[in-house]
Tab-separated table of C-alpha atoms in Angstrom:
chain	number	residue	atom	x	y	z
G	19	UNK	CA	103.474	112.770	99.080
G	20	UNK	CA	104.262	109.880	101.750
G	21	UNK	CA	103.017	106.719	101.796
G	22	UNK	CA	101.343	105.248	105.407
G	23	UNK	CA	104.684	104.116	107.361
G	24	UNK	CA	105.749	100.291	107.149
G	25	UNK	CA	104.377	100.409	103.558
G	26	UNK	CA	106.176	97.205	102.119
G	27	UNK	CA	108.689	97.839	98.828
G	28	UNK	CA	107.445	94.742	97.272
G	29	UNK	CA	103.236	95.709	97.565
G	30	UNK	CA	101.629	95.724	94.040
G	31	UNK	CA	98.049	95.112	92.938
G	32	UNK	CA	99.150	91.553	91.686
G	33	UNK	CA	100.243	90.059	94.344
G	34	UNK	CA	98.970	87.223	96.208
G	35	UNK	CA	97.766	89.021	99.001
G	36	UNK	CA	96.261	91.852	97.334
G	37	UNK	CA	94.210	89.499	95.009
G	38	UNK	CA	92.659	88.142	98.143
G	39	UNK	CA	91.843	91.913	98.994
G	40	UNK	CA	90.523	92.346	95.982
G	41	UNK	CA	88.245	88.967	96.256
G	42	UNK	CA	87.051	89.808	99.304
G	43	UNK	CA	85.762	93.547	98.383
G	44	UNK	CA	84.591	92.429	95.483
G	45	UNK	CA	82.350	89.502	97.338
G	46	UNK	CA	80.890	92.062	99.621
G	47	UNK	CA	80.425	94.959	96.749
G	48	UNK	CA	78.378	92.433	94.906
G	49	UNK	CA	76.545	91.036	97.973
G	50	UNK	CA	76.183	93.922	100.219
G	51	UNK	CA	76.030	97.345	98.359
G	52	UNK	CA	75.069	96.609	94.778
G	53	UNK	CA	71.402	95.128	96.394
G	54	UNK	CA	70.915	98.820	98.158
G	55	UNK	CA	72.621	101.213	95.895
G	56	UNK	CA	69.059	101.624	93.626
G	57	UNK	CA	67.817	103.342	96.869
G	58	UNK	CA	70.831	104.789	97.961
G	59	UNK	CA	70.731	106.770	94.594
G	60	UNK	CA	66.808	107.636	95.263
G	61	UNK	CA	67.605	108.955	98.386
G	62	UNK	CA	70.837	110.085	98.337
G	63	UNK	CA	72.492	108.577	101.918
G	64	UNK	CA	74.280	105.680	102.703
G	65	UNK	CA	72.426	102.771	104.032
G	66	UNK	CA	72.566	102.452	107.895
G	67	UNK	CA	73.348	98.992	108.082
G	68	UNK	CA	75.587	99.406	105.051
G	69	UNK	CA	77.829	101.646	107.304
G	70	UNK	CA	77.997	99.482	110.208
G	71	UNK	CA	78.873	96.665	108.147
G	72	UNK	CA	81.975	98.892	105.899
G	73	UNK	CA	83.602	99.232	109.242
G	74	UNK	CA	82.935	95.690	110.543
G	75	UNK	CA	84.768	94.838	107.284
G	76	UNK	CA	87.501	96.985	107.765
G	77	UNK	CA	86.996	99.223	104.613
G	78	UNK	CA	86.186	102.247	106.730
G	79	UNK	CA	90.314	101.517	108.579
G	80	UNK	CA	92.364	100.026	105.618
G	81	UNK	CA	95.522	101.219	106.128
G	82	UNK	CA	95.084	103.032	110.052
G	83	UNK	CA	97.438	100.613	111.530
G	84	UNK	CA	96.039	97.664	114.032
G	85	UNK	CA	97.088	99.396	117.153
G	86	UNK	CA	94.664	101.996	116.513
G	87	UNK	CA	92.044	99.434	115.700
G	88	UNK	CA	92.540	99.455	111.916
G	89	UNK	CA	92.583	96.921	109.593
G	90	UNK	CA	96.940	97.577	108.731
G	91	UNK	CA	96.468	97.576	105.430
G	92	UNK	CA	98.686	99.112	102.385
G	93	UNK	CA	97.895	102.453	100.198
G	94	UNK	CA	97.627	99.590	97.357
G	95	UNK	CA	94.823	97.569	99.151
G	96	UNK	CA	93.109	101.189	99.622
G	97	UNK	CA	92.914	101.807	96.410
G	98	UNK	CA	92.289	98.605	95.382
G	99	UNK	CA	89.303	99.128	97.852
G	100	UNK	CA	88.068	102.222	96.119
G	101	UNK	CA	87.900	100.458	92.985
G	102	UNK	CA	85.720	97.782	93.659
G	103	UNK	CA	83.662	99.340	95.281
G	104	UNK	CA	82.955	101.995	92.725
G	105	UNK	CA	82.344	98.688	90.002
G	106	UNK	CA	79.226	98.852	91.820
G	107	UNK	CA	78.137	101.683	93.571
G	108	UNK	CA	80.731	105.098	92.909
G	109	UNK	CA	78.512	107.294	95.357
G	110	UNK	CA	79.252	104.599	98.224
G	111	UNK	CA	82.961	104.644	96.586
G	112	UNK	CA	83.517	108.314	97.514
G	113	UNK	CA	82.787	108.143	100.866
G	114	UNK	CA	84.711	105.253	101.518
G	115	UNK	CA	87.531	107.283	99.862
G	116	UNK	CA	87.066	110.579	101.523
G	117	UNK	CA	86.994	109.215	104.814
G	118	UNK	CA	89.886	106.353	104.504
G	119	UNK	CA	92.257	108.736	101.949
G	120	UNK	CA	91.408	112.883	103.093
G	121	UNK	CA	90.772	112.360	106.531
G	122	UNK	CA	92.379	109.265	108.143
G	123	UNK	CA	95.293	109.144	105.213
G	124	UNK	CA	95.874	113.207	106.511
G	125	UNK	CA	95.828	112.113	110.141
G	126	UNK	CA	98.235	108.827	109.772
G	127	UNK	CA	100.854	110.966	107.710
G	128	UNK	CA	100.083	114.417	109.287
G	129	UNK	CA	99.262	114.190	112.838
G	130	UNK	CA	101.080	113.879	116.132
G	131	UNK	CA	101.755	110.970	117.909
G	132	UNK	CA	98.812	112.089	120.682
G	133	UNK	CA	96.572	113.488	117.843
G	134	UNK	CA	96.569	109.985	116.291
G	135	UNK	CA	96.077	108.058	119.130
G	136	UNK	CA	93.147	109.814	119.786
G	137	UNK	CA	91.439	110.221	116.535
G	138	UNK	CA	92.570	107.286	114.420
G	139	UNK	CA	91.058	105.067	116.763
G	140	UNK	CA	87.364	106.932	116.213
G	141	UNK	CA	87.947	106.296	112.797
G	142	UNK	CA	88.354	102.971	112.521
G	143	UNK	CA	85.455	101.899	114.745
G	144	UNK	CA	83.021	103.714	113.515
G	145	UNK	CA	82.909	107.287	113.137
G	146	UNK	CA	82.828	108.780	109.833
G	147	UNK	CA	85.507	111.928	108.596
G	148	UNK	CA	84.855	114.431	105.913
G	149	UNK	CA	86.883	116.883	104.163
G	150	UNK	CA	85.656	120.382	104.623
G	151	UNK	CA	88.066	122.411	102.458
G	152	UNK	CA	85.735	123.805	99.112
G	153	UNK	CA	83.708	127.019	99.570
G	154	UNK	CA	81.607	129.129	97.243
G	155	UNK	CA	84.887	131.262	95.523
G	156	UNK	CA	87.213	128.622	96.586
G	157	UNK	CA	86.523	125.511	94.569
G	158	UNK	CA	89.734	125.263	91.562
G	159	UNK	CA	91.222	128.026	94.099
G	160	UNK	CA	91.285	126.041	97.037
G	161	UNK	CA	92.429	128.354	99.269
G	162	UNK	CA	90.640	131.729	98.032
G	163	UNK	CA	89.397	130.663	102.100
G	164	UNK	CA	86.805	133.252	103.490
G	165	UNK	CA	86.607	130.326	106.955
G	166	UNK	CA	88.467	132.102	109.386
G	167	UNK	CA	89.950	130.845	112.843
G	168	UNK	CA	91.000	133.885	115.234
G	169	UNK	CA	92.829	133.312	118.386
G	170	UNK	CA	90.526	133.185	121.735
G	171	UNK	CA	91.906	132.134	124.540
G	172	UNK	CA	93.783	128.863	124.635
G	173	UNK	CA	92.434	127.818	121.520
G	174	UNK	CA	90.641	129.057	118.361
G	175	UNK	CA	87.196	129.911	117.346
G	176	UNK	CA	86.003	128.873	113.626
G	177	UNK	CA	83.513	130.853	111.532
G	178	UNK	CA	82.421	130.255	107.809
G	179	UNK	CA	80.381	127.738	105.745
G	180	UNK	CA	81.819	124.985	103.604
G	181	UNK	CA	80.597	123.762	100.221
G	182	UNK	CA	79.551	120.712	98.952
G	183	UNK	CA	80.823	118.619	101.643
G	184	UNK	CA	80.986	114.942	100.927
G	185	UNK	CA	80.481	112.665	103.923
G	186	UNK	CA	78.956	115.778	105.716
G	187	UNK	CA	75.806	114.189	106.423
G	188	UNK	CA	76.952	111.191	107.846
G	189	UNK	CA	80.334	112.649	109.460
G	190	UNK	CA	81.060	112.675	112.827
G	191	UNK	CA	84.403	114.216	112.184
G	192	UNK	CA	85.347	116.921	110.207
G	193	UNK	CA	88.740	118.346	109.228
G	194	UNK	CA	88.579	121.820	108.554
G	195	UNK	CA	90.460	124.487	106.862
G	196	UNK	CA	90.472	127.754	107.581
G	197	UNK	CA	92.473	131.159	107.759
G	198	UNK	CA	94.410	131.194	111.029
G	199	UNK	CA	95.237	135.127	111.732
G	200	UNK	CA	98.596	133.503	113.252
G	201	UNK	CA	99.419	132.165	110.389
G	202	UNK	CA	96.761	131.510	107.379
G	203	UNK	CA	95.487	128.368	105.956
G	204	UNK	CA	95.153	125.638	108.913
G	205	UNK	CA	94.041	122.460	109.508
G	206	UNK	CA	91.726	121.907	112.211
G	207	UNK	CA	89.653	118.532	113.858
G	208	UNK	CA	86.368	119.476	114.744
G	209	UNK	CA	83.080	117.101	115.927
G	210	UNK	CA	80.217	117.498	113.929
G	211	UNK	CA	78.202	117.833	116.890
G	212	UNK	CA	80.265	120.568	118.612
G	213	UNK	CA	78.884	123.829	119.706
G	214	UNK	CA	77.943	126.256	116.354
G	215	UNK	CA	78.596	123.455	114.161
G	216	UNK	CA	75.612	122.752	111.101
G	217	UNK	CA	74.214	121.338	108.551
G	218	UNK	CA	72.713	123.679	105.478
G	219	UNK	CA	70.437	122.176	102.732
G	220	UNK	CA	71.240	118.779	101.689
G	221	UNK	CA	72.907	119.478	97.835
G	222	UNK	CA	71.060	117.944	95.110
G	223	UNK	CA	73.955	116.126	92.971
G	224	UNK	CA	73.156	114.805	89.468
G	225	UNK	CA	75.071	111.429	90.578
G	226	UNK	CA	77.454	110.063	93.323
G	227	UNK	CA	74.026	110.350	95.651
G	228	UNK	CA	75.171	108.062	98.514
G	229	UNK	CA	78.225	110.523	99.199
G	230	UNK	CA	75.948	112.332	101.475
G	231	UNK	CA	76.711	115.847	100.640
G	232	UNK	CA	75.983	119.315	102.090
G	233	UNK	CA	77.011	122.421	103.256
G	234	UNK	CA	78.521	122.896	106.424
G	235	UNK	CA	78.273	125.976	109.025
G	236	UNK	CA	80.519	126.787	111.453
G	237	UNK	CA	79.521	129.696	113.791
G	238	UNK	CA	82.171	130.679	116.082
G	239	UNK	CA	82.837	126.912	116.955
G	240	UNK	CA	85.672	126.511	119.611
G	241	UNK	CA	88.341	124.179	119.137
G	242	UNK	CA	91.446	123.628	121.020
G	243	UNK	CA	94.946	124.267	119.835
G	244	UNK	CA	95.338	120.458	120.161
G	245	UNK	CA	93.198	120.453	117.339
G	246	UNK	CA	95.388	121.915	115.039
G	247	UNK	CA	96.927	119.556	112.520
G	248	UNK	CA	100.202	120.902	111.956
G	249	UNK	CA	101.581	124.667	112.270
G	250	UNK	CA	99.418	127.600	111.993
G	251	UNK	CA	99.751	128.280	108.017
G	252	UNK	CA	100.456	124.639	107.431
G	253	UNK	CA	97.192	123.873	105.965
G	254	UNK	CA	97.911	124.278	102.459
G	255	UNK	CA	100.653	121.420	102.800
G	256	UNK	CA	98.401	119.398	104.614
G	257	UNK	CA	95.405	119.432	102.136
G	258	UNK	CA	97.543	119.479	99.612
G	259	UNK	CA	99.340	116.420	100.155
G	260	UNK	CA	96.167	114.722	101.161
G	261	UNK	CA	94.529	115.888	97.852
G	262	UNK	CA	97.706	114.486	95.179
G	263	UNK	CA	96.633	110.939	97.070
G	264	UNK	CA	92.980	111.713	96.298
G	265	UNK	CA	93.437	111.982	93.293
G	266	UNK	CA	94.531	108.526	93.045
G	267	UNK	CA	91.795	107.500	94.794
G	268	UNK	CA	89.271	109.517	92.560
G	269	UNK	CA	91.137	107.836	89.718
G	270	UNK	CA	90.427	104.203	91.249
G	271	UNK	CA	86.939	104.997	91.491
G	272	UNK	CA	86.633	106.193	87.919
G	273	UNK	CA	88.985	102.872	86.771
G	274	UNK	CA	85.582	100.740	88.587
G	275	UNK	CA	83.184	102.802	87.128
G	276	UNK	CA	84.305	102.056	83.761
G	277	UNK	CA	84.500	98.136	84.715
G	278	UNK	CA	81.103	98.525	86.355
G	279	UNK	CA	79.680	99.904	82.919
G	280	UNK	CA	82.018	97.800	80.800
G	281	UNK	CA	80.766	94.631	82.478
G	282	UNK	CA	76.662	95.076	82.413
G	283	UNK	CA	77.318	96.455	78.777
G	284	UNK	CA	79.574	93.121	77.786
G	285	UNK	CA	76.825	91.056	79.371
G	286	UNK	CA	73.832	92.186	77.856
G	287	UNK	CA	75.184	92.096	74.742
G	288	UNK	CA	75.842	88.643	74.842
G	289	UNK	CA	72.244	88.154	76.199
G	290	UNK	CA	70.115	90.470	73.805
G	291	UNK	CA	69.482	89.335	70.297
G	292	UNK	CA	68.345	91.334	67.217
G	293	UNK	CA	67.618	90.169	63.978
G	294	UNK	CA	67.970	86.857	64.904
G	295	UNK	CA	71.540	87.121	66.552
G	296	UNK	CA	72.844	88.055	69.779
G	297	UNK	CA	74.082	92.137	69.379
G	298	UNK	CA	77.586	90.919	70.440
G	299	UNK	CA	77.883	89.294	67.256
G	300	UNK	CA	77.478	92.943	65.238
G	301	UNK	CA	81.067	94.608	65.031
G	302	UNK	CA	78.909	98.226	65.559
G	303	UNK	CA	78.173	96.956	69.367
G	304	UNK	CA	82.015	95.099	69.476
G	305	UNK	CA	84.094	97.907	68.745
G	306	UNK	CA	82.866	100.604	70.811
G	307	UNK	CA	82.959	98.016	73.721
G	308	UNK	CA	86.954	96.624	72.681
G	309	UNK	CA	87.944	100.324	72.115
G	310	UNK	CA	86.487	100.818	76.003
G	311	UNK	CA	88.626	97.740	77.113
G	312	UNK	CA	92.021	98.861	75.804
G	313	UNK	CA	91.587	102.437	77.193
G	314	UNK	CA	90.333	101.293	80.161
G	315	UNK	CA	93.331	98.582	80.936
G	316	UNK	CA	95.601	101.820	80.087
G	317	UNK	CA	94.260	104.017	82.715
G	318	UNK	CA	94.554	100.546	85.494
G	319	UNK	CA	98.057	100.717	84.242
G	320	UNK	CA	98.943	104.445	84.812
G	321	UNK	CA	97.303	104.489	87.787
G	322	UNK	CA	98.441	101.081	89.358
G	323	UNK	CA	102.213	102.540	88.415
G	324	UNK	CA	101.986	105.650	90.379
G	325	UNK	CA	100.171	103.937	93.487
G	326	UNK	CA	103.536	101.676	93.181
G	327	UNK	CA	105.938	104.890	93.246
G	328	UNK	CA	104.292	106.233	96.299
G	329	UNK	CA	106.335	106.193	99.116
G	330	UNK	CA	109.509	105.152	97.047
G	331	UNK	CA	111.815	107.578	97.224
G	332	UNK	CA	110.063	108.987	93.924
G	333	UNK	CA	110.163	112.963	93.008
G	334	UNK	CA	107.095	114.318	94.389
G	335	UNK	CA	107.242	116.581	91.350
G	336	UNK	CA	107.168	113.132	89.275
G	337	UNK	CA	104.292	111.772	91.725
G	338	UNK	CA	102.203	115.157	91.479
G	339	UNK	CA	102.295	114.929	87.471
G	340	UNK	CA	101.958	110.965	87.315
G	341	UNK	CA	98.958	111.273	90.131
G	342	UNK	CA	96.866	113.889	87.563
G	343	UNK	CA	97.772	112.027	84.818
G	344	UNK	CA	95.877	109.030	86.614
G	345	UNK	CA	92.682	110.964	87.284
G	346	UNK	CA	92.786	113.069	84.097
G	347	UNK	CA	92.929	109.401	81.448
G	348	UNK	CA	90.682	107.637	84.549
G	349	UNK	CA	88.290	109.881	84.474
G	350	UNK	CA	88.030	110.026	80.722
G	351	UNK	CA	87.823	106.653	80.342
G	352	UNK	CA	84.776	106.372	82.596
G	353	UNK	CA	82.331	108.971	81.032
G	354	UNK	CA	83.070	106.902	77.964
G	355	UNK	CA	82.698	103.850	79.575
G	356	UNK	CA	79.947	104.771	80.681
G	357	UNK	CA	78.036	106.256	77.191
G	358	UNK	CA	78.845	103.344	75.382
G	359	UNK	CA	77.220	100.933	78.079
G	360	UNK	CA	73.934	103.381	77.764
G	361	UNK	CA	74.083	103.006	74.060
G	362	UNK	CA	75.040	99.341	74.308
G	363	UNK	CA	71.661	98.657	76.328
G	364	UNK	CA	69.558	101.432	73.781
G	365	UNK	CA	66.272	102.117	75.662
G	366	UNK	CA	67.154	99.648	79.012
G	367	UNK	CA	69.923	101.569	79.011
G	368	UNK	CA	68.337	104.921	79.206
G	369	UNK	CA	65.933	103.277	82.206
G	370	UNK	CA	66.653	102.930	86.180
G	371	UNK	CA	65.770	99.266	85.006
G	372	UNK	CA	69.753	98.778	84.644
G	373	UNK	CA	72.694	100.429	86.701
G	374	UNK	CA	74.202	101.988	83.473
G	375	UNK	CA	71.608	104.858	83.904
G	376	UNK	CA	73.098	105.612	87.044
G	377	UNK	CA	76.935	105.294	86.197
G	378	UNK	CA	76.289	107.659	83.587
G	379	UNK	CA	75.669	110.318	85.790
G	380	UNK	CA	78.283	108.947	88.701
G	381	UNK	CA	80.628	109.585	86.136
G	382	UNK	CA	80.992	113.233	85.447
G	383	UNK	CA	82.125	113.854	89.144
G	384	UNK	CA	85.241	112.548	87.962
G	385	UNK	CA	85.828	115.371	85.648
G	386	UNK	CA	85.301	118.256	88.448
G	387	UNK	CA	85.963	116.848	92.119
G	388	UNK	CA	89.643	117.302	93.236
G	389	UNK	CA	90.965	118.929	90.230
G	390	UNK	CA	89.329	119.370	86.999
G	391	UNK	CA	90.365	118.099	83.986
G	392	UNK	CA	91.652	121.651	82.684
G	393	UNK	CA	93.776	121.871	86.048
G	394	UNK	CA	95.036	118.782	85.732
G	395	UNK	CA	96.108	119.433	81.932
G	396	UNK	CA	97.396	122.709	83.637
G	397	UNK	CA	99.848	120.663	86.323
G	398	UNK	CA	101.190	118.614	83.698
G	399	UNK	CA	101.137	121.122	80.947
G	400	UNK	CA	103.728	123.368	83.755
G	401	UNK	CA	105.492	120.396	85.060
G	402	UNK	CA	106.181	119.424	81.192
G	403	UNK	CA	107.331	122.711	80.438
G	404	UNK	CA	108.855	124.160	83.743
G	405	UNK	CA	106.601	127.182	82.838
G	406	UNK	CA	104.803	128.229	85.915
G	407	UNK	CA	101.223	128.702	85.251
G	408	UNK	CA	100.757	131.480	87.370
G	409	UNK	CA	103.379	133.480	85.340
């Protein structure tokens, strides 16, 4: 696991600069996405104008490096990024990550020199990149592949369909992984609009609705060999590398959920009275909401000290258990975090009348995208032991 080159030693989530990031996410979070994410959620796609204005911002190019047109930011200020954005809309949050982390992180660290210069470029301006690795048998098993890219001429031709696509519907990039038969799992940069490339139904997801996702089709779409990221074969390195970063980034989104919730939940309490007193007052609505507090400034900690190890010189064994540790207590910590904000608001709570509703079911994507929570517990549990979990 690399971190984007020029990464500075010294970046951390505290310092001066990166608390100005922070402020100035937060401002447009608050300003920009929390008015449309109600209908967002209703119909399940990003906002137009909302897109336009992520990349006028620069949160579509944080760390693609100014020469390509990006904003030259840090892995920090990325996931710094994800996180407050996801304190107020966590369907917005993943496609922010999947296109700035899986897809532009994969091309900065991945790519060649000519490969970057032409796509990174795209993707900082204004052209959206999705992550087309899951199929139907090859979701936990990533690359159970059934995608297949033969050899034609001076180039390739792709054939298969990809699940659950996030992005998809708004992408016009895709990076693609399929069984090269001179070599096996590859990555591959395709258009969305070119030839024998499609959309399938439009999935119906319980919560992250503004991620945009659906199936993708790919039948017998050309690509070049310059399309290739990487060797033929080198596709499991690829999306694997890109993947142990995602799951930082899946971990900052779950870290802002759990504000998100933790916030609207602290506030109405101090707002709604019962019997005569304000429910804050009542230890039965404190404690649930301190208990959500302390776990919630542990999993900002784990996950704030293995965005600081990235890049350091650090193990990647040590990165790979620290990074599922991070999504694993993250992602935890929001479904709780987001339960006790439901309860905390009682029948509000249970309406579309607050945002609660919705970050209650934002939050079990956490549990399931990019590594479950029993194959996380399985990477630790056989980096722990040194017992490989395929003996």
């Amino acid at each position: 696991m690399n971190a984007a080159p020029g990464q500075p030693a010294t970046d951390h989530p505290g310092s001066p600069e990166n608390q100005r990031w922070r402020e100035r996410v937060r401002r447009f979070a608050e300003e920009e996405i929390a008015p449309l994410s109600a209908k967002m959620d209703r119909t399940a796609a990003l906002d137009a104008t909302l897109r336009e204005r992520l990349f006028s911002e620069g949160l579509m190019s944080v760390e693609i490096p100014r020469g390509y047109g990006g904003t030259g930011g840090t892995l920090c200020q990325l996931i710094l990024t994800v996180e407050e954005v996801a304190r107020v809309d966590p369907g917005v949050a993943v496609g922010v990550h999947v296109h700035n982390v899986l897809v532009a992180g994969t091309l900065l660290r991945h790519a060649s020199g000519d490969q970057r210069r032409q796509y990174l470029p795209q993707l900082a301006t204004g052209r959206i990149g999705a992550f087309a690795l899951s199929e139907e048998q090859a979701g936990s098993d990533a690359f159970a592949l059934a995608t297949v890219a033969r050899q034609e001429g001076a180039g390739y031709v792709l054939s298969g369909r990809k699940r659950w696509t996030s992005n998809a519907r708004n992408a016009d990039l895709l990076l693609v992984f399929a069984l090269a038969d001179d070599g096996g799992p590859t990555a591959f940069v395709v258009p969305a609009d070119a030839p024998g490339v499609s959309l399938d139904h439009r999935v119906e997801q319980m919560g992250v609705r503004a991620a945009a996702t659906s199936d993708v089709v790919l039948d017998r779409t050309p690509v070049r060999t310059a399309q290739r990221i990487g060797p033929p074969g080198g596709g499991q390195t690829v999306a694997m590398a890109g993947l142990d970063l995602g799951r930082l980034g899946i971990a900052a989104q779950m870290v802002g959920l759990a504000q998100g919730a933790l916030d609207v939940a602290v506030g109405y309490s101090r707002v709604r009275e019962q019997f005569g007193s304000r429910i804050a007052d009542y230890q039965g609505v404190q404690f649930p909401l301190a208990d959500v507090a302390s776990r919630l400034a542990a999993a900002r900690a784990l996950l704030y000290q293995a965005v600081g190890l990235c890049g350091r010189g650090t193990d990647p064994v040590e990165l790979m258990r620290l990074t599922a540790m991070a999504k694993y207590i993250a992602s935890d910590v929001a479904e709780r975090a987001a339960s006790v904000a439901v309860e905390t608001l009682g029948g509000n709570g249970y309406t579309d009348a607050y945002p609660v509703e919705r970050f209650y079911r934002d939050a079990k994507a956490g549990k399931i995208y990019e590594g479950t929570s029993n194959v996380l517990l399985r990477t630790i549990a056989s980096i722990m032991t040194g017992v490989n979990p395929g003996d």
